[in-house]
Amino acid sequence: MIFQLVVIVLLLGTIITLRFFDYHLLSMLFIFITLLILLYGKLKNRFIFEYENSGEILSIKSYQWLSAGKKPRFEMPHSKILNIKIKESILKKYLVVLFSNSSGKVLRMDIDITFCNENQVNLLFIDIKKNMTMKDQEVIS
């Protein structure tokens, strides 16, 4: 994303310079190239996020729609999930899932949820936590 912004600033600077020296045809070409880069950036940053949290398994798919069928998938039984939390940095937001594998080792999975709005993130977090607390209540009783 930062690379795209730098390229756009350089192209806009080139357009202004070409307009200043009366190269209008070349400046129109650079305007067209800038618009294509903006369109590509908009399309490239579109994500598809699907999750299913019913029954015994949490299933999350998170991928770009231009990924040509490559759909990273995270599936884990609720009994193996130890903890979830949301980690926010300056430009990214992740759903961090801590789970144990068959040998008992604790593993961590960071799922990019930057493109989800605050309401969607809260609903996802509450839904997963609710199923985790139901799992804990079944173990206690």
mmCIF file with all atom_site columns, C-alpha atoms in Angstrom:
data_model
loop_
_atom_site.group_PDB
_atom_site.id
_atom_site.type_symbol
_atom_site.label_atom_id
_atom_site.label_alt_id
_atom_site.label_comp_id
_atom_site.label_asym_id
_atom_site.label_entity_id
_atom_site.label_seq_id
_atom_site.pdbx_PDB_ins_code
_atom_site.Cartn_x
_atom_site.Cartn_y
_atom_site.Cartn_z
_atom_site.occupancy
_atom_site.B_iso_or_equiv
_atom_site.pdbx_formal_charge
_atom_site.auth_seq_id
_atom_site.auth_comp_id
_atom_site.auth_asym_id
_atom_site.auth_atom_id
_atom_site.pdbx_PDB_model_num
ATOM 1   C CA . MET A 1 1   ? 0.000   0.000   0.000   1.00 0.00 ? 1   MET A CA 1
ATOM 2   C CA . ILE A 1 2   ? 2.821   2.423   0.822   1.00 0.00 ? 2   ILE A CA 1
ATOM 3   C CA . PHE A 1 3   ? 4.495   1.538   -2.477  1.00 0.00 ? 3   PHE A CA 1
ATOM 4   C CA . GLN A 1 4   ? 1.292   2.417   -4.333  1.00 0.00 ? 4   GLN A CA 1
ATOM 5   C CA . LEU A 1 5   ? 1.071   5.770   -2.557  1.00 0.00 ? 5   LEU A CA 1
ATOM 6   C CA . VAL A 1 6   ? 4.687   6.612   -3.419  1.00 0.00 ? 6   VAL A CA 1
ATOM 7   C CA . VAL A 1 7   ? 4.115   5.705   -7.087  1.00 0.00 ? 7   VAL A CA 1
ATOM 8   C CA . ILE A 1 8   ? 0.971   7.842   -7.205  1.00 0.00 ? 8   ILE A CA 1
ATOM 9   C CA . VAL A 1 9   ? 2.778   10.841  -5.665  1.00 0.00 ? 9   VAL A CA 1
ATOM 10  C CA . LEU A 1 10  ? 5.609   10.483  -8.197  1.00 0.00 ? 10  LEU A CA 1
ATOM 11  C CA . LEU A 1 11  ? 3.145   10.243  -11.085 1.00 0.00 ? 11  LEU A CA 1
ATOM 12  C CA . LEU A 1 12  ? 1.224   13.295  -9.856  1.00 0.00 ? 12  LEU A CA 1
ATOM 13  C CA . GLY A 1 13  ? 4.495   15.227  -9.566  1.00 0.00 ? 13  GLY A CA 1
ATOM 14  C CA . THR A 1 14  ? 5.361   14.192  -13.137 1.00 0.00 ? 14  THR A CA 1
ATOM 15  C CA . ILE A 1 15  ? 1.915   15.298  -14.347 1.00 0.00 ? 15  ILE A CA 1
ATOM 16  C CA . ILE A 1 16  ? 2.295   18.725  -12.731 1.00 0.00 ? 16  ILE A CA 1
ATOM 17  C CA . THR A 1 17  ? 5.791   19.112  -14.203 1.00 0.00 ? 17  THR A CA 1
ATOM 18  C CA . LEU A 1 18  ? 4.594   18.109  -17.692 1.00 0.00 ? 18  LEU A CA 1
ATOM 19  C CA . ARG A 1 19  ? 1.655   20.535  -17.459 1.00 0.00 ? 19  ARG A CA 1
ATOM 20  C CA . PHE A 1 20  ? 4.035   23.293  -16.409 1.00 0.00 ? 20  PHE A CA 1
ATOM 21  C CA . PHE A 1 21  ? 6.181   22.748  -19.535 1.00 0.00 ? 21  PHE A CA 1
ATOM 22  C CA . ASP A 1 22  ? 3.072   22.468  -21.817 1.00 0.00 ? 22  ASP A CA 1
ATOM 23  C CA . TYR A 1 23  ? 3.337   18.732  -22.550 1.00 0.00 ? 23  TYR A CA 1
ATOM 24  C CA . HIS A 1 24  ? -0.403  18.169  -22.288 1.00 0.00 ? 24  HIS A CA 1
ATOM 25  C CA . LEU A 1 25  ? -0.529  14.908  -24.265 1.00 0.00 ? 25  LEU A CA 1
ATOM 26  C CA . LEU A 1 26  ? 2.115   13.276  -22.074 1.00 0.00 ? 26  LEU A CA 1
ATOM 27  C CA . SER A 1 27  ? 0.414   14.568  -18.940 1.00 0.00 ? 27  SER A CA 1
ATOM 28  C CA . MET A 1 28  ? -2.856  12.950  -20.090 1.00 0.00 ? 28  MET A CA 1
ATOM 29  C CA . LEU A 1 29  ? -0.974  9.667   -20.535 1.00 0.00 ? 29  LEU A CA 1
ATOM 30  C CA . PHE A 1 30  ? 0.366   9.909   -16.985 1.00 0.00 ? 30  PHE A CA 1
ATOM 31  C CA . ILE A 1 31  ? -3.133  10.727  -15.696 1.00 0.00 ? 31  ILE A CA 1
ATOM 32  C CA . PHE A 1 32  ? -4.379  7.540   -17.363 1.00 0.00 ? 32  PHE A CA 1
ATOM 33  C CA . ILE A 1 33  ? -1.517  5.506   -15.846 1.00 0.00 ? 33  ILE A CA 1
ATOM 34  C CA . THR A 1 34  ? -2.235  6.986   -12.395 1.00 0.00 ? 34  THR A CA 1
ATOM 35  C CA . LEU A 1 35  ? -5.909  6.051   -12.673 1.00 0.00 ? 35  LEU A CA 1
ATOM 36  C CA . LEU A 1 36  ? -4.971  2.496   -13.684 1.00 0.00 ? 36  LEU A CA 1
ATOM 37  C CA . ILE A 1 37  ? -2.668  2.169   -10.667 1.00 0.00 ? 37  ILE A CA 1
ATOM 38  C CA . LEU A 1 38  ? -5.413  3.478   -8.366  1.00 0.00 ? 38  LEU A CA 1
ATOM 39  C CA . LEU A 1 39  ? -7.917  1.002   -9.838  1.00 0.00 ? 39  LEU A CA 1
ATOM 40  C CA . TYR A 1 40  ? -5.462  -1.878  -9.480  1.00 0.00 ? 40  TYR A CA 1
ATOM 41  C CA . GLY A 1 41  ? -4.760  -0.923  -5.852  1.00 0.00 ? 41  GLY A CA 1
ATOM 42  C CA . LYS A 1 42  ? -8.478  -0.748  -5.104  1.00 0.00 ? 42  LYS A CA 1
ATOM 43  C CA . LEU A 1 43  ? -9.125  -4.159  -6.652  1.00 0.00 ? 43  LEU A CA 1
ATOM 44  C CA . LYS A 1 44  ? -6.041  -5.776  -5.123  1.00 0.00 ? 44  LYS A CA 1
ATOM 45  C CA . ASN A 1 45  ? -6.975  -4.732  -1.606  1.00 0.00 ? 45  ASN A CA 1
ATOM 46  C CA . ARG A 1 46  ? -10.464 -6.267  -1.705  1.00 0.00 ? 46  ARG A CA 1
ATOM 47  C CA . PHE A 1 47  ? -10.645 -9.173  0.703   1.00 0.00 ? 47  PHE A CA 1
ATOM 48  C CA . ILE A 1 48  ? -13.134 -11.935 1.238   1.00 0.00 ? 48  ILE A CA 1
ATOM 49  C CA . PHE A 1 49  ? -13.566 -13.087 4.812   1.00 0.00 ? 49  PHE A CA 1
ATOM 50  C CA . GLU A 1 50  ? -15.786 -16.024 5.724   1.00 0.00 ? 50  GLU A CA 1
ATOM 51  C CA . TYR A 1 51  ? -16.137 -17.761 9.037   1.00 0.00 ? 51  TYR A CA 1
ATOM 52  C CA . GLU A 1 52  ? -18.353 -20.468 10.432  1.00 0.00 ? 52  GLU A CA 1
ATOM 53  C CA . ASN A 1 53  ? -18.573 -20.986 14.143  1.00 0.00 ? 53  ASN A CA 1
ATOM 54  C CA . SER A 1 54  ? -21.285 -23.563 14.623  1.00 0.00 ? 54  SER A CA 1
ATOM 55  C CA . GLY A 1 55  ? -20.998 -26.975 16.132  1.00 0.00 ? 55  GLY A CA 1
ATOM 56  C CA . GLU A 1 56  ? -17.584 -28.187 17.189  1.00 0.00 ? 56  GLU A CA 1
ATOM 57  C CA . ILE A 1 57  ? -15.334 -26.512 14.592  1.00 0.00 ? 57  ILE A CA 1
ATOM 58  C CA . LEU A 1 58  ? -14.242 -22.923 13.953  1.00 0.00 ? 58  LEU A CA 1
ATOM 59  C CA . SER A 1 59  ? -13.606 -22.415 10.239  1.00 0.00 ? 59  SER A CA 1
ATOM 60  C CA . ILE A 1 60  ? -12.118 -19.166 8.867   1.00 0.00 ? 60  ILE A CA 1
ATOM 61  C CA . LYS A 1 61  ? -11.277 -18.327 5.242   1.00 0.00 ? 61  LYS A CA 1
ATOM 62  C CA . SER A 1 62  ? -9.518  -15.050 4.513   1.00 0.00 ? 62  SER A CA 1
ATOM 63  C CA . TYR A 1 63  ? -8.195  -14.241 1.044   1.00 0.00 ? 63  TYR A CA 1
ATOM 64  C CA . GLN A 1 64  ? -7.990  -11.645 -1.702  1.00 0.00 ? 64  GLN A CA 1
ATOM 65  C CA . TRP A 1 65  ? -10.550 -12.090 -4.440  1.00 0.00 ? 65  TRP A CA 1
ATOM 66  C CA . LEU A 1 66  ? -7.785  -11.874 -7.082  1.00 0.00 ? 66  LEU A CA 1
ATOM 67  C CA . SER A 1 67  ? -5.971  -14.848 -5.538  1.00 0.00 ? 67  SER A CA 1
ATOM 68  C CA . ALA A 1 68  ? -6.992  -17.252 -8.347  1.00 0.00 ? 68  ALA A CA 1
ATOM 69  C CA . GLY A 1 69  ? -8.635  -19.845 -6.152  1.00 0.00 ? 69  GLY A CA 1
ATOM 70  C CA . LYS A 1 70  ? -5.982  -19.913 -3.406  1.00 0.00 ? 70  LYS A CA 1
ATOM 71  C CA . LYS A 1 71  ? -8.063  -19.806 -0.248  1.00 0.00 ? 71  LYS A CA 1
ATOM 72  C CA . PRO A 1 72  ? -6.096  -20.083 2.988   1.00 0.00 ? 72  PRO A CA 1
ATOM 73  C CA . ARG A 1 73  ? -8.272  -21.871 5.478   1.00 0.00 ? 73  ARG A CA 1
ATOM 74  C CA . PHE A 1 74  ? -8.051  -22.225 9.227   1.00 0.00 ? 74  PHE A CA 1
ATOM 75  C CA . GLU A 1 75  ? -10.133 -24.990 10.783  1.00 0.00 ? 75  GLU A CA 1
ATOM 76  C CA . MET A 1 76  ? -9.838  -25.977 14.397  1.00 0.00 ? 76  MET A CA 1
ATOM 77  C CA . PRO A 1 77  ? -12.063 -27.794 16.895  1.00 0.00 ? 77  PRO A CA 1
ATOM 78  C CA . HIS A 1 78  ? -13.241 -25.558 19.736  1.00 0.00 ? 78  HIS A CA 1
ATOM 79  C CA . SER A 1 79  ? -11.677 -27.942 22.235  1.00 0.00 ? 79  SER A CA 1
ATOM 80  C CA . LYS A 1 80  ? -8.184  -27.160 20.854  1.00 0.00 ? 80  LYS A CA 1
ATOM 81  C CA . ILE A 1 81  ? -8.568  -23.347 20.955  1.00 0.00 ? 81  ILE A CA 1
ATOM 82  C CA . LEU A 1 82  ? -6.950  -21.920 24.075  1.00 0.00 ? 82  LEU A CA 1
ATOM 83  C CA . ASN A 1 83  ? -7.417  -18.177 23.600  1.00 0.00 ? 83  ASN A CA 1
ATOM 84  C CA . ILE A 1 84  ? -8.281  -15.532 21.022  1.00 0.00 ? 84  ILE A CA 1
ATOM 85  C CA . LYS A 1 85  ? -7.498  -11.847 20.976  1.00 0.00 ? 85  LYS A CA 1
ATOM 86  C CA . ILE A 1 86  ? -7.441  -8.943  18.563  1.00 0.00 ? 86  ILE A CA 1
ATOM 87  C CA . LYS A 1 87  ? -4.057  -7.357  17.875  1.00 0.00 ? 87  LYS A CA 1
ATOM 88  C CA . GLU A 1 88  ? -4.003  -3.893  16.301  1.00 0.00 ? 88  GLU A CA 1
ATOM 89  C CA . SER A 1 89  ? -0.992  -2.150  14.826  1.00 0.00 ? 89  SER A CA 1
ATOM 90  C CA . ILE A 1 90  ? -0.825  1.112   12.902  1.00 0.00 ? 90  ILE A CA 1
ATOM 91  C CA . LEU A 1 91  ? -2.096  -0.176  9.553   1.00 0.00 ? 91  LEU A CA 1
ATOM 92  C CA . LYS A 1 92  ? -3.114  -3.791  10.260  1.00 0.00 ? 92  LYS A CA 1
ATOM 93  C CA . LYS A 1 93  ? -5.553  -5.640  12.485  1.00 0.00 ? 93  LYS A CA 1
ATOM 94  C CA . TYR A 1 94  ? -5.224  -9.357  13.283  1.00 0.00 ? 94  TYR A CA 1
ATOM 95  C CA . LEU A 1 95  ? -7.300  -12.010 14.974  1.00 0.00 ? 95  LEU A CA 1
ATOM 96  C CA . VAL A 1 96  ? -4.776  -14.003 17.013  1.00 0.00 ? 96  VAL A CA 1
ATOM 97  C CA . VAL A 1 97  ? -5.814  -17.578 17.785  1.00 0.00 ? 97  VAL A CA 1
ATOM 98  C CA . LEU A 1 98  ? -3.796  -19.644 20.268  1.00 0.00 ? 98  LEU A CA 1
ATOM 99  C CA . PHE A 1 99  ? -4.430  -23.373 19.993  1.00 0.00 ? 99  PHE A CA 1
ATOM 100 C CA . SER A 1 100 ? -2.804  -26.646 20.929  1.00 0.00 ? 100 SER A CA 1
ATOM 101 C CA . ASN A 1 101 ? -1.827  -29.297 18.423  1.00 0.00 ? 101 ASN A CA 1
ATOM 102 C CA . SER A 1 102 ? -2.059  -33.058 18.919  1.00 0.00 ? 102 SER A CA 1
ATOM 103 C CA . SER A 1 103 ? 1.229   -33.192 20.841  1.00 0.00 ? 103 SER A CA 1
ATOM 104 C CA . GLY A 1 104 ? 0.089   -30.455 23.236  1.00 0.00 ? 104 GLY A CA 1
ATOM 105 C CA . LYS A 1 105 ? 2.367   -27.735 21.842  1.00 0.00 ? 105 LYS A CA 1
ATOM 106 C CA . VAL A 1 106 ? 0.794   -24.246 21.815  1.00 0.00 ? 106 VAL A CA 1
ATOM 107 C CA . LEU A 1 107 ? 0.673   -22.688 18.352  1.00 0.00 ? 107 LEU A CA 1
ATOM 108 C CA . ARG A 1 108 ? -0.362  -19.230 17.199  1.00 0.00 ? 108 ARG A CA 1
ATOM 109 C CA . MET A 1 109 ? -2.264  -18.245 14.059  1.00 0.00 ? 109 MET A CA 1
ATOM 110 C CA . ASP A 1 110 ? -2.567  -14.577 12.993  1.00 0.00 ? 110 ASP A CA 1
ATOM 111 C CA . ILE A 1 111 ? -5.512  -13.964 10.660  1.00 0.00 ? 111 ILE A CA 1
ATOM 112 C CA . ASP A 1 112 ? -5.621  -10.615 8.859   1.00 0.00 ? 112 ASP A CA 1
ATOM 113 C CA . ILE A 1 113 ? -8.914  -8.818  9.581   1.00 0.00 ? 113 ILE A CA 1
ATOM 114 C CA . THR A 1 114 ? -7.790  -5.310  8.600   1.00 0.00 ? 114 THR A CA 1
ATOM 115 C CA . PHE A 1 115 ? -10.558 -4.969  6.043   1.00 0.00 ? 115 PHE A CA 1
ATOM 116 C CA . CYS A 1 116 ? -13.362 -5.800  8.519   1.00 0.00 ? 116 CYS A CA 1
ATOM 117 C CA . ASN A 1 117 ? -15.152 -2.907  10.155  1.00 0.00 ? 117 ASN A CA 1
ATOM 118 C CA . GLU A 1 118 ? -15.351 -2.518  13.942  1.00 0.00 ? 118 GLU A CA 1
ATOM 119 C CA . ASN A 1 119 ? -18.860 -3.986  14.192  1.00 0.00 ? 119 ASN A CA 1
ATOM 120 C CA . GLN A 1 120 ? -17.903 -7.109  12.226  1.00 0.00 ? 120 GLN A CA 1
ATOM 121 C CA . VAL A 1 121 ? -14.785 -7.617  14.358  1.00 0.00 ? 121 VAL A CA 1
ATOM 122 C CA . ASN A 1 122 ? -16.797 -7.295  17.584  1.00 0.00 ? 122 ASN A CA 1
ATOM 123 C CA . LEU A 1 123 ? -19.444 -9.767  16.358  1.00 0.00 ? 123 LEU A CA 1
ATOM 124 C CA . LEU A 1 124 ? -16.764 -12.268 15.334  1.00 0.00 ? 124 LEU A CA 1
ATOM 125 C CA . PHE A 1 125 ? -14.916 -11.941 18.641  1.00 0.00 ? 125 PHE A CA 1
ATOM 126 C CA . ILE A 1 126 ? -18.102 -12.262 20.749  1.00 0.00 ? 126 ILE A CA 1
ATOM 127 C CA . ASP A 1 127 ? -19.306 -15.254 18.735  1.00 0.00 ? 127 ASP A CA 1
ATOM 128 C CA . ILE A 1 128 ? -16.035 -17.154 19.106  1.00 0.00 ? 128 ILE A CA 1
ATOM 129 C CA . LYS A 1 129 ? -15.734 -16.265 22.811  1.00 0.00 ? 129 LYS A CA 1
ATOM 130 C CA . LYS A 1 130 ? -19.325 -17.417 23.396  1.00 0.00 ? 130 LYS A CA 1
ATOM 131 C CA . ASN A 1 131 ? -18.574 -20.847 21.935  1.00 0.00 ? 131 ASN A CA 1
ATOM 132 C CA . MET A 1 132 ? -15.360 -21.041 23.947  1.00 0.00 ? 132 MET A CA 1
ATOM 133 C CA . THR A 1 133 ? -17.216 -20.303 27.211  1.00 0.00 ? 133 THR A CA 1
ATOM 134 C CA . MET A 1 134 ? -19.859 -22.896 26.288  1.00 0.00 ? 134 MET A CA 1
ATOM 135 C CA . LYS A 1 135 ? -17.007 -25.394 25.842  1.00 0.00 ? 135 LYS A CA 1
ATOM 136 C CA . ASP A 1 136 ? -15.638 -24.471 29.292  1.00 0.00 ? 136 ASP A CA 1
ATOM 137 C CA . GLN A 1 137 ? -19.081 -24.882 30.880  1.00 0.00 ? 137 GLN A CA 1
ATOM 138 C CA . GLU A 1 138 ? -19.442 -28.372 29.350  1.00 0.00 ? 138 GLU A CA 1
ATOM 139 C CA . VAL A 1 139 ? -16.050 -29.375 30.773  1.00 0.00 ? 139 VAL A CA 1
ATOM 140 C CA . ILE A 1 140 ? -16.990 -28.092 34.260  1.00 0.00 ? 140 ILE A CA 1
ATOM 141 C CA . SER A 1 141 ? -20.348 -29.885 34.409  1.00 0.00 ? 141 SER A CA 1
#
